[in-house]
mmCIF file with all atom_site columns, C-alpha atoms in Angstrom:
data_model
loop_
_atom_site.group_PDB
_atom_site.id
_atom_site.type_symbol
_atom_site.label_atom_id
_atom_site.label_alt_id
_atom_site.label_comp_id
_atom_site.label_asym_id
_atom_site.label_entity_id
_atom_site.label_seq_id
_atom_site.pdbx_PDB_ins_code
_atom_site.Cartn_x
_atom_site.Cartn_y
_atom_site.Cartn_z
_atom_site.occupancy
_atom_site.B_iso_or_equiv
_atom_site.pdbx_formal_charge
_atom_site.auth_seq_id
_atom_site.auth_comp_id
_atom_site.auth_asym_id
_atom_site.auth_atom_id
_atom_site.pdbx_PDB_model_num
ATOM 1   C CA . GLU K 1 1   ? 30.752 -26.608 22.862 1.00 54.00 ? 24  GLU K CA 1
ATOM 2   C CA . GLU K 1 2   ? 30.529 -22.864 23.616 1.00 54.00 ? 25  GLU K CA 1
ATOM 3   C CA . GLU K 1 3   ? 26.846 -22.859 22.603 1.00 54.00 ? 26  GLU K CA 1
ATOM 4   C CA . GLU K 1 4   ? 26.239 -25.713 25.033 1.00 50.00 ? 27  GLU K CA 1
ATOM 5   C CA . LYS K 1 5   ? 28.032 -23.824 27.828 1.00 50.00 ? 28  LYS K CA 1
ATOM 6   C CA . GLY K 1 6   ? 26.012 -20.672 27.060 1.00 53.00 ? 29  GLY K CA 1
ATOM 7   C CA . ALA K 1 7   ? 22.768 -22.656 27.146 1.00 51.00 ? 30  ALA K CA 1
ATOM 8   C CA . MET K 1 8   ? 23.755 -24.188 30.504 1.00 53.00 ? 31  MET K CA 1
ATOM 9   C CA . GLU K 1 9   ? 24.565 -20.749 31.965 1.00 59.00 ? 32  GLU K CA 1
ATOM 10  C CA . GLU K 1 10  ? 21.269 -19.370 30.663 1.00 60.00 ? 33  GLU K CA 1
ATOM 11  C CA . GLY K 1 11  ? 19.373 -22.287 32.225 1.00 64.00 ? 34  GLY K CA 1
ATOM 12  C CA . SER K 1 12  ? 21.312 -21.749 35.441 1.00 70.00 ? 35  SER K CA 1
ATOM 13  C CA . SER K 1 13  ? 20.403 -18.057 35.482 1.00 74.00 ? 36  SER K CA 1
ATOM 14  C CA . GLU K 1 14  ? 16.765 -18.872 34.846 1.00 81.00 ? 37  GLU K CA 1
ATOM 15  C CA . SER K 1 15  ? 16.621 -21.444 37.649 1.00 78.00 ? 38  SER K CA 1
ATOM 16  C CA . MET K 1 16  ? 18.313 -19.001 40.027 1.00 75.00 ? 39  MET K CA 1
ATOM 17  C CA . ALA K 1 17  ? 15.882 -16.247 39.047 1.00 79.00 ? 40  ALA K CA 1
ATOM 18  C CA . ARG K 1 18  ? 12.937 -18.612 39.619 1.00 84.00 ? 41  ARG K CA 1
ATOM 19  C CA . ALA K 1 19  ? 14.293 -19.681 43.019 1.00 81.00 ? 42  ALA K CA 1
ATOM 20  C CA . VAL K 1 20  ? 14.862 -16.097 44.169 1.00 80.00 ? 43  VAL K CA 1
ATOM 21  C CA . ALA K 1 21  ? 11.443 -15.028 42.854 1.00 82.00 ? 44  ALA K CA 1
ATOM 22  C CA . ALA K 1 22  ? 9.741  -17.901 44.697 1.00 84.00 ? 45  ALA K CA 1
ATOM 23  C CA . VAL K 1 23  ? 11.479 -17.010 47.963 1.00 81.00 ? 46  VAL K CA 1
ATOM 24  C CA . PHE K 1 24  ? 10.504 -13.359 47.679 1.00 76.00 ? 47  PHE K CA 1
ATOM 25  C CA . GLU K 1 25  ? 6.927  -14.191 46.703 1.00 85.00 ? 48  GLU K CA 1
ATOM 26  C CA . ALA K 1 26  ? 6.624  -16.263 49.881 1.00 83.00 ? 49  ALA K CA 1
ATOM 27  C CA . GLU K 1 27  ? 8.207  -13.492 51.984 1.00 78.00 ? 50  GLU K CA 1
ATOM 28  C CA . THR K 1 28  ? 5.953  -10.853 50.414 1.00 79.00 ? 51  THR K CA 1
ATOM 29  C CA . ARG K 1 29  ? 2.860  -12.953 51.178 1.00 79.00 ? 52  ARG K CA 1
ATOM 30  C CA . ALA K 1 30  ? 4.046  -13.488 54.759 1.00 76.00 ? 53  ALA K CA 1
ATOM 31  C CA . ILE K 1 31  ? 4.688  -9.774  55.270 1.00 73.00 ? 54  ILE K CA 1
ATOM 32  C CA . GLY K 1 32  ? 1.359  -8.874  53.644 1.00 75.00 ? 55  GLY K CA 1
ATOM 33  C CA . SER K 1 33  ? -0.555 -11.211 55.930 1.00 74.00 ? 56  SER K CA 1
ATOM 34  C CA . LEU K 1 34  ? 0.827  -9.664  59.133 1.00 69.00 ? 57  LEU K CA 1
ATOM 35  C CA . ASP K 1 35  ? -1.636 -7.936  61.397 1.00 68.00 ? 58  ASP K CA 1
ATOM 36  C CA . PRO K 1 36  ? 0.158  -4.882  62.835 1.00 66.00 ? 59  PRO K CA 1
ATOM 37  C CA . LYS K 1 37  ? -2.074 -4.947  65.914 1.00 65.00 ? 60  LYS K CA 1
ATOM 38  C CA . ARG K 1 38  ? -1.264 -8.560  66.774 1.00 63.00 ? 61  ARG K CA 1
ATOM 39  C CA . THR K 1 39  ? 2.246  -9.073  65.426 1.00 57.00 ? 62  THR K CA 1
ATOM 40  C CA . GLU K 1 40  ? 5.309  -8.753  67.641 1.00 60.00 ? 63  GLU K CA 1
ATOM 41  C CA . PHE K 1 41  ? 7.769  -7.157  65.228 1.00 59.00 ? 64  PHE K CA 1
ATOM 42  C CA . ARG K 1 42  ? 10.610 -7.539  67.670 1.00 57.00 ? 65  ARG K CA 1
ATOM 43  C CA . SER K 1 43  ? 10.648 -11.320 67.282 1.00 63.00 ? 66  SER K CA 1
ATOM 44  C CA . LEU K 1 44  ? 13.138 -11.356 64.419 1.00 73.00 ? 67  LEU K CA 1
ATOM 45  C CA . GLU K 1 45  ? 16.021 -13.711 63.742 1.00 81.00 ? 68  GLU K CA 1
ATOM 46  C CA . LEU K 1 46  ? 18.735 -11.076 64.240 1.00 86.00 ? 69  LEU K CA 1
ATOM 47  C CA . PRO K 1 47  ? 19.419 -9.420  67.628 1.00 86.00 ? 70  PRO K CA 1
ATOM 48  C CA . LEU K 1 48  ? 18.019 -5.891  67.600 1.00 86.00 ? 71  LEU K CA 1
ATOM 49  C CA . ALA K 1 49  ? 20.443 -4.642  70.265 1.00 84.00 ? 72  ALA K CA 1
ATOM 50  C CA . ARG K 1 50  ? 23.424 -5.569  68.092 1.00 88.00 ? 73  ARG K CA 1
ATOM 51  C CA . ILE K 1 51  ? 21.882 -3.947  65.017 1.00 87.00 ? 74  ILE K CA 1
ATOM 52  C CA . LYS K 1 52  ? 21.217 -0.771  66.984 1.00 84.00 ? 75  LYS K CA 1
ATOM 53  C CA . LYS K 1 53  ? 24.805 -0.786  68.269 1.00 83.00 ? 76  LYS K CA 1
ATOM 54  C CA . ILE K 1 54  ? 26.167 -1.176  64.724 1.00 84.00 ? 77  ILE K CA 1
ATOM 55  C CA . MET K 1 55  ? 23.939 1.629   63.504 1.00 81.00 ? 78  MET K CA 1
ATOM 56  C CA . LYS K 1 56  ? 25.255 3.941   66.219 1.00 77.00 ? 79  LYS K CA 1
ATOM 57  C CA . MET K 1 57  ? 28.928 3.136   65.674 1.00 75.00 ? 80  MET K CA 1
ATOM 58  C CA . GLU K 1 58  ? 28.938 3.602   61.902 1.00 69.00 ? 81  GLU K CA 1
ATOM 59  C CA . ASP K 1 59  ? 31.839 6.001   61.164 1.00 67.00 ? 82  ASP K CA 1
ATOM 60  C CA . GLU K 1 60  ? 30.008 7.813   58.374 1.00 68.00 ? 83  GLU K CA 1
ATOM 61  C CA . VAL K 1 61  ? 27.049 8.584   60.639 1.00 66.00 ? 84  VAL K CA 1
ATOM 62  C CA . GLN K 1 62  ? 29.363 9.811   63.406 1.00 67.00 ? 85  GLN K CA 1
ATOM 63  C CA . SER K 1 63  ? 31.313 12.070  61.028 1.00 72.00 ? 86  SER K CA 1
ATOM 64  C CA . GLN K 1 64  ? 28.121 13.609  59.633 1.00 71.00 ? 87  GLN K CA 1
ATOM 65  C CA . LEU K 1 65  ? 26.981 14.410  63.149 1.00 68.00 ? 88  LEU K CA 1
ATOM 66  C CA . GLY K 1 66  ? 30.298 16.049  64.023 1.00 72.00 ? 89  GLY K CA 1
ATOM 67  C CA . GLY K 1 67  ? 31.152 13.324  66.545 1.00 67.00 ? 90  GLY K CA 1
ATOM 68  C CA . LYS K 1 68  ? 27.867 13.699  68.444 1.00 71.00 ? 91  LYS K CA 1
ATOM 69  C CA . LYS K 1 69  ? 26.045 10.621  69.676 1.00 70.00 ? 92  LYS K CA 1
ATOM 70  C CA . CYS K 1 70  ? 23.260 9.626   67.329 1.00 69.00 ? 93  CYS K CA 1
ATOM 71  C CA . MET K 1 71  ? 19.825 8.516   68.400 1.00 74.00 ? 94  MET K CA 1
ATOM 72  C CA . VAL K 1 72  ? 18.105 5.551   66.750 1.00 76.00 ? 95  VAL K CA 1
ATOM 73  C CA . SER K 1 73  ? 14.333 5.172   66.903 1.00 81.00 ? 96  SER K CA 1
ATOM 74  C CA . SER K 1 74  ? 12.906 1.880   68.094 1.00 79.00 ? 97  SER K CA 1
ATOM 75  C CA . GLU K 1 75  ? 11.431 1.116   64.641 1.00 81.00 ? 98  GLU K CA 1
ATOM 76  C CA . ALA K 1 76  ? 14.642 1.585   62.624 1.00 85.00 ? 99  ALA K CA 1
ATOM 77  C CA . PRO K 1 77  ? 16.506 -1.511  63.939 1.00 86.00 ? 100 PRO K CA 1
ATOM 78  C CA . VAL K 1 78  ? 13.414 -3.637  63.248 1.00 85.00 ? 101 VAL K CA 1
ATOM 79  C CA . LEU K 1 79  ? 13.380 -2.495  59.614 1.00 86.00 ? 102 LEU K CA 1
ATOM 80  C CA . PHE K 1 80  ? 17.133 -3.022  59.270 1.00 88.00 ? 103 PHE K CA 1
ATOM 81  C CA . ALA K 1 81  ? 16.841 -6.495  60.813 1.00 88.00 ? 104 ALA K CA 1
ATOM 82  C CA . LYS K 1 82  ? 14.159 -7.506  58.313 1.00 86.00 ? 105 LYS K CA 1
ATOM 83  C CA . ALA K 1 83  ? 16.200 -6.046  55.435 1.00 89.00 ? 106 ALA K CA 1
ATOM 84  C CA . CYS K 1 84  ? 19.259 -8.020  56.619 1.00 90.00 ? 107 CYS K CA 1
ATOM 85  C CA . GLU K 1 85  ? 17.189 -11.203 56.855 1.00 89.00 ? 108 GLU K CA 1
ATOM 86  C CA . LEU K 1 86  ? 15.948 -10.727 53.282 1.00 89.00 ? 109 LEU K CA 1
ATOM 87  C CA . PHE K 1 87  ? 19.486 -10.005 52.053 1.00 92.00 ? 110 PHE K CA 1
ATOM 88  C CA . ILE K 1 88  ? 20.838 -13.153 53.734 1.00 92.00 ? 111 ILE K CA 1
ATOM 89  C CA . LEU K 1 89  ? 17.917 -15.160 52.347 1.00 91.00 ? 112 LEU K CA 1
ATOM 90  C CA . GLU K 1 90  ? 18.571 -13.999 48.782 1.00 91.00 ? 113 GLU K CA 1
ATOM 91  C CA . LEU K 1 91  ? 22.322 -14.573 48.930 1.00 93.00 ? 114 LEU K CA 1
ATOM 92  C CA . THR K 1 92  ? 21.783 -18.020 50.463 1.00 93.00 ? 115 THR K CA 1
ATOM 93  C CA . THR K 1 93  ? 19.205 -18.931 47.802 1.00 93.00 ? 116 THR K CA 1
ATOM 94  C CA . ARG K 1 94  ? 21.598 -17.909 45.039 1.00 92.00 ? 117 ARG K CA 1
ATOM 95  C CA . ALA K 1 95  ? 24.477 -19.830 46.645 1.00 93.00 ? 118 ALA K CA 1
ATOM 96  C CA . TRP K 1 96  ? 22.283 -22.900 47.177 1.00 93.00 ? 119 TRP K CA 1
ATOM 97  C CA . THR K 1 97  ? 21.322 -22.851 43.496 1.00 92.00 ? 120 THR K CA 1
ATOM 98  C CA . HIS K 1 98  ? 25.031 -23.048 42.658 1.00 91.00 ? 121 HIS K CA 1
ATOM 99  C CA . THR K 1 99  ? 25.438 -25.897 45.170 1.00 93.00 ? 122 THR K CA 1
ATOM 100 C CA . GLU K 1 100 ? 22.664 -27.879 43.480 1.00 92.00 ? 123 GLU K CA 1
ATOM 101 C CA . GLU K 1 101 ? 24.110 -27.193 40.023 1.00 91.00 ? 124 GLU K CA 1
ATOM 102 C CA . SER K 1 102 ? 27.387 -28.660 41.286 1.00 91.00 ? 125 SER K CA 1
ATOM 103 C CA . ARG K 1 103 ? 25.436 -31.722 42.450 1.00 94.00 ? 126 ARG K CA 1
ATOM 104 C CA . ARG K 1 104 ? 26.381 -31.274 46.083 1.00 94.00 ? 127 ARG K CA 1
ATOM 105 C CA . ARG K 1 105 ? 24.325 -31.043 49.235 1.00 93.00 ? 128 ARG K CA 1
ATOM 106 C CA . THR K 1 106 ? 26.679 -28.899 51.308 1.00 95.00 ? 129 THR K CA 1
ATOM 107 C CA . LEU K 1 107 ? 26.797 -25.145 50.792 1.00 94.00 ? 130 LEU K CA 1
ATOM 108 C CA . GLN K 1 108 ? 30.434 -24.040 50.608 1.00 93.00 ? 131 GLN K CA 1
ATOM 109 C CA . ARG K 1 109 ? 32.345 -20.785 50.482 1.00 91.00 ? 132 ARG K CA 1
ATOM 110 C CA . SER K 1 110 ? 32.892 -21.308 46.751 1.00 91.00 ? 133 SER K CA 1
ATOM 111 C CA . ASP K 1 111 ? 29.093 -21.344 46.258 1.00 93.00 ? 134 ASP K CA 1
ATOM 112 C CA . VAL K 1 112 ? 28.752 -17.996 48.019 1.00 93.00 ? 135 VAL K CA 1
ATOM 113 C CA . ALA K 1 113 ? 31.637 -16.644 45.919 1.00 92.00 ? 136 ALA K CA 1
ATOM 114 C CA . ALA K 1 114 ? 29.926 -17.876 42.743 1.00 91.00 ? 137 ALA K CA 1
ATOM 115 C CA . ALA K 1 115 ? 26.646 -16.240 43.770 1.00 91.00 ? 138 ALA K CA 1
ATOM 116 C CA . VAL K 1 116 ? 28.458 -12.964 44.463 1.00 91.00 ? 139 VAL K CA 1
ATOM 117 C CA . SER K 1 117 ? 30.358 -13.066 41.171 1.00 89.00 ? 140 SER K CA 1
ATOM 118 C CA . LYS K 1 118 ? 27.239 -13.703 39.063 1.00 88.00 ? 141 LYS K CA 1
ATOM 119 C CA . ASP K 1 119 ? 25.464 -10.466 39.976 1.00 87.00 ? 142 ASP K CA 1
ATOM 120 C CA . GLU K 1 120 ? 26.785 -6.893  40.033 1.00 90.00 ? 143 GLU K CA 1
ATOM 121 C CA . MET K 1 121 ? 24.404 -6.173  42.891 1.00 90.00 ? 144 MET K CA 1
ATOM 122 C CA . PHE K 1 122 ? 26.860 -7.980  45.203 1.00 90.00 ? 145 PHE K CA 1
ATOM 123 C CA . ASP K 1 123 ? 29.986 -6.104  44.062 1.00 89.00 ? 146 ASP K CA 1
ATOM 124 C CA . PHE K 1 124 ? 30.230 -4.417  47.469 1.00 91.00 ? 147 PHE K CA 1
ATOM 125 C CA . LEU K 1 125 ? 31.140 -7.859  48.884 1.00 91.00 ? 148 LEU K CA 1
ATOM 126 C CA . ILE K 1 126 ? 34.233 -8.289  46.716 1.00 83.00 ? 149 ILE K CA 1
ATOM 127 C CA . ASP K 1 127 ? 36.596 -7.384  49.575 1.00 86.00 ? 150 ASP K CA 1
ATOM 128 C CA . ILE K 1 128 ? 34.904 -9.898  51.870 1.00 88.00 ? 151 ILE K CA 1
ATOM 129 C CA . VAL K 1 129 ? 34.132 -12.784 49.501 1.00 85.00 ? 152 VAL K CA 1
ATOM 130 C CA . PRO K 1 130 ? 36.757 -13.317 46.795 1.00 75.00 ? 153 PRO K CA 1
ATOM 131 C CA . ARG K 1 131 ? 35.515 -13.993 43.277 1.00 66.00 ? 154 ARG K CA 1
ATOM 132 C CA . ALA K 1 132 ? 35.107 -17.669 42.355 1.00 57.00 ? 155 ALA K CA 1
ATOM 133 C CA . PRO K 1 133 ? 38.161 -17.899 40.004 1.00 55.00 ? 156 PRO K CA 1
ATOM 134 C CA . GLU K 1 134 ? 40.394 -16.529 42.781 1.00 47.00 ? 157 GLU K CA 1
ATOM 135 C CA . LEU K 1 135 ? 39.223 -19.332 45.044 1.00 47.00 ? 158 LEU K CA 1
ATOM 136 C CA . GLN K 1 136 ? 40.370 -21.953 42.553 1.00 49.00 ? 159 GLN K CA 1
ATOM 137 C CA . ASP K 1 137 ? 43.942 -20.588 42.641 1.00 46.00 ? 160 ASP K CA 1
ATOM 138 C CA . GLU K 1 138 ? 44.152 -20.833 46.427 1.00 47.00 ? 161 GLU K CA 1
ATOM 139 C CA . PRO K 1 139 ? 44.571 -24.156 48.219 1.00 45.00 ? 162 PRO K CA 1
ATOM 140 C CA . GLN K 1 140 ? 41.216 -25.121 49.712 1.00 48.00 ? 163 GLN K CA 1
ATOM 141 C CA . PRO K 1 141 ? 41.207 -25.403 53.506 1.00 48.00 ? 164 PRO K CA 1
ATOM 142 C CA . ASP K 1 142 ? 39.589 -28.373 55.182 1.00 46.00 ? 165 ASP K CA 1
ATOM 143 C CA . ASP K 1 143 ? 37.098 -26.080 56.859 1.00 50.00 ? 166 ASP K CA 1
ATOM 144 C CA . ASP K 1 144 ? 35.218 -24.261 54.061 1.00 52.00 ? 167 ASP K CA 1
ATOM 145 C CA . ARG K 1 145 ? 33.114 -21.983 56.246 1.00 51.00 ? 168 ARG K CA 1
ATOM 146 C CA . LEU K 1 146 ? 32.978 -18.215 55.839 1.00 53.00 ? 169 LEU K CA 1
ATOM 147 C CA . VAL K 1 147 ? 34.966 -16.521 58.581 1.00 45.00 ? 170 VAL K CA 1
#
Protein backbone atom coordinates (compact mmCIF):
# COMPACT_ATOMS: atom_id res chain seq x y z
CA GLU A 1 0.00 0.00 0.00
CA GLU A 2 2.88 2.39 0.81
CA GLU A 3 4.55 1.54 -2.51
CA GLU A 4 1.31 2.40 -4.29
CA LYS A 5 1.07 5.72 -2.43
CA GLY A 6 4.71 6.51 -3.27
CA ALA A 7 4.10 5.72 -6.94
CA MET A 8 1.03 7.99 -6.95
CA GLU A 9 2.99 10.86 -5.35
CA GLU A 10 5.81 10.37 -7.86
CA GLY A 11 3.33 10.45 -10.75
CA SER A 12 1.73 13.53 -9.21
CA SER A 13 5.10 15.27 -8.96
CA GLU A 14 5.91 14.38 -12.54
CA SER A 15 2.59 15.70 -13.86
CA MET A 16 3.03 18.91 -11.86
CA ALA A 17 6.57 19.33 -13.18
CA ARG A 18 5.32 18.79 -16.75
CA ALA A 19 2.50 21.31 -16.28
CA VAL A 20 4.80 23.96 -14.82
CA ALA A 21 7.41 23.33 -17.53
CA ALA A 22 4.77 23.67 -20.27
CA VAL A 23 3.51 26.96 -18.82
CA PHE A 24 7.02 28.39 -18.60
CA GLU A 25 7.94 27.19 -22.08
CA ALA A 26 4.92 29.07 -23.45
CA GLU A 27 5.79 32.19 -21.41
CA THR A 28 9.44 32.03 -22.52
CA ARG A 29 8.38 31.79 -26.18
CA ALA A 30 5.98 34.71 -25.73
CA ILE A 31 8.64 36.86 -24.07
CA GLY A 32 11.22 35.87 -26.71
CA SER A 33 8.90 36.86 -29.54
CA LEU A 34 8.34 40.40 -28.23
CA ASP A 35 9.62 43.23 -30.35
CA PRO A 36 10.95 45.89 -27.94
CA LYS A 37 10.30 48.62 -30.50
CA ARG A 38 6.63 47.72 -30.95
CA THR A 39 5.62 46.24 -27.60
CA GLU A 40 3.90 48.32 -24.93
CA PHE A 41 5.47 46.87 -21.79
CA ARG A 42 3.13 48.83 -19.57
CA SER A 43 0.13 46.75 -20.62
CA LEU A 44 0.52 44.16 -17.88
CA GLU A 45 -2.12 42.44 -15.78
CA LEU A 46 -1.04 44.05 -12.50
CA PRO A 47 -1.36 47.81 -11.83
CA LEU A 48 2.07 49.42 -12.08
CA ALA A 49 1.15 52.33 -9.80
CA ARG A 50 0.32 49.94 -6.96
CA ILE A 51 3.53 47.97 -7.49
CA LYS A 52 5.55 51.18 -7.43
CA LYS A 53 3.78 52.27 -4.24
CA ILE A 54 4.55 48.92 -2.57
CA MET A 55 8.17 49.15 -3.65
CA LYS A 56 8.48 52.60 -2.09
CA MET A 57 6.82 51.70 1.20
CA GLU A 58 8.85 48.56 1.89
CA ASP A 59 10.21 48.97 5.45
CA GLU A 60 13.55 47.34 4.67
CA VAL A 61 14.19 49.75 1.79
CA GLN A 62 13.24 52.74 3.95
CA SER A 63 15.52 51.63 6.81
CA GLN A 64 18.47 51.14 4.46
CA LEU A 65 17.99 54.65 3.13
CA GLY A 66 17.87 56.13 6.63
CA GLY A 67 14.21 57.11 6.26
CA LYS A 68 14.80 59.01 3.00
CA LYS A 69 12.29 58.72 0.18
CA CYS A 70 13.41 56.22 -2.41
CA MET A 71 13.16 56.71 -6.14
CA VAL A 72 11.98 53.91 -8.42
CA SER A 73 12.85 53.92 -12.11
CA SER A 74 10.06 53.49 -14.62
CA GLU A 75 11.42 50.09 -15.75
CA ALA A 76 11.62 48.47 -12.30
CA PRO A 77 7.83 48.19 -11.66
CA VAL A 78 7.39 46.65 -15.12
CA LEU A 79 9.94 43.94 -14.30
CA PHE A 80 8.40 43.34 -10.87
CA ALA A 81 4.92 43.13 -12.41
CA LYS A 82 6.06 40.48 -14.89
CA ALA A 83 7.85 38.56 -12.12
CA CYS A 84 4.66 38.67 -10.00
CA GLU A 85 2.59 37.45 -12.95
CA LEU A 86 4.96 34.51 -13.47
CA PHE A 87 4.92 33.70 -9.74
CA ILE A 88 1.10 33.73 -9.65
CA LEU A 89 1.00 31.62 -12.82
CA GLU A 90 3.31 28.97 -11.34
CA LEU A 91 1.51 28.79 -8.00
CA THR A 92 -1.86 28.58 -9.77
CA THR A 93 -0.60 25.84 -12.10
CA ARG A 94 0.66 23.82 -9.14
CA ALA A 95 -2.60 24.33 -7.24
CA TRP A 96 -4.67 23.42 -10.31
CA THR A 97 -2.70 20.19 -10.68
CA HIS A 98 -3.74 19.30 -7.12
CA THR A 99 -7.35 20.22 -7.96
CA GLU A 100 -7.35 17.85 -10.93
CA GLU A 101 -5.75 15.07 -8.87
CA SER A 102 -8.62 15.48 -6.40
CA ARG A 103 -11.04 15.14 -9.33
CA ARG A 104 -12.56 18.56 -8.82
CA ARG A 105 -13.06 21.49 -11.14
CA THR A 106 -12.95 24.29 -8.56
CA LEU A 107 -9.63 25.55 -7.24
CA GLN A 108 -9.84 25.84 -3.46
CA ARG A 109 -7.70 27.20 -0.65
CA SER A 110 -6.69 23.63 0.23
CA ASP A 111 -5.24 23.23 -3.29
CA VAL A 112 -3.10 26.33 -2.85
CA ALA A 113 -2.01 25.05 0.58
CA ALA A 114 -1.09 21.68 -0.96
CA ALA A 115 0.93 23.39 -3.70
CA VAL A 116 2.76 25.48 -1.10
CA SER A 117 3.47 22.48 1.13
CA LYS A 118 4.90 20.36 -1.71
CA ASP A 119 7.80 22.67 -2.53
CA GLU A 120 10.32 24.34 -0.21
CA MET A 121 10.47 27.25 -2.65
CA PHE A 122 7.14 28.44 -1.20
CA ASP A 123 8.16 28.24 2.47
CA PHE A 124 8.00 32.04 2.73
CA LEU A 125 4.20 31.71 2.35
CA ILE A 126 3.76 29.55 5.44
CA ASP A 127 2.48 32.47 7.53
CA ILE A 128 -0.06 33.38 4.85
CA VAL A 129 -1.18 29.96 3.59
CA PRO A 130 -1.32 27.28 6.29
CA ARG A 131 0.06 23.86 5.41
CA ALA A 132 -2.47 21.36 4.04
CA PRO A 133 -2.66 19.13 7.19
CA GLU A 134 -3.47 22.19 9.31
CA LEU A 135 -6.41 22.94 7.04
CA GLN A 136 -7.90 19.51 7.68
CA ASP A 137 -7.99 20.16 11.45
CA GLU A 138 -9.91 23.41 11.04
CA PRO A 139 -13.61 23.48 10.17
CA GLN A 140 -13.95 24.41 6.51
CA PRO A 141 -15.83 27.65 5.88
CA ASP A 142 -18.51 27.80 3.22
CA ASP A 143 -16.49 30.38 1.32
CA ASP A 144 -13.12 28.75 0.50
CA ARG A 145 -11.47 31.76 -1.11
CA LEU A 146 -8.10 33.13 -0.04
CA VAL A 147 -8.54 36.31 1.96
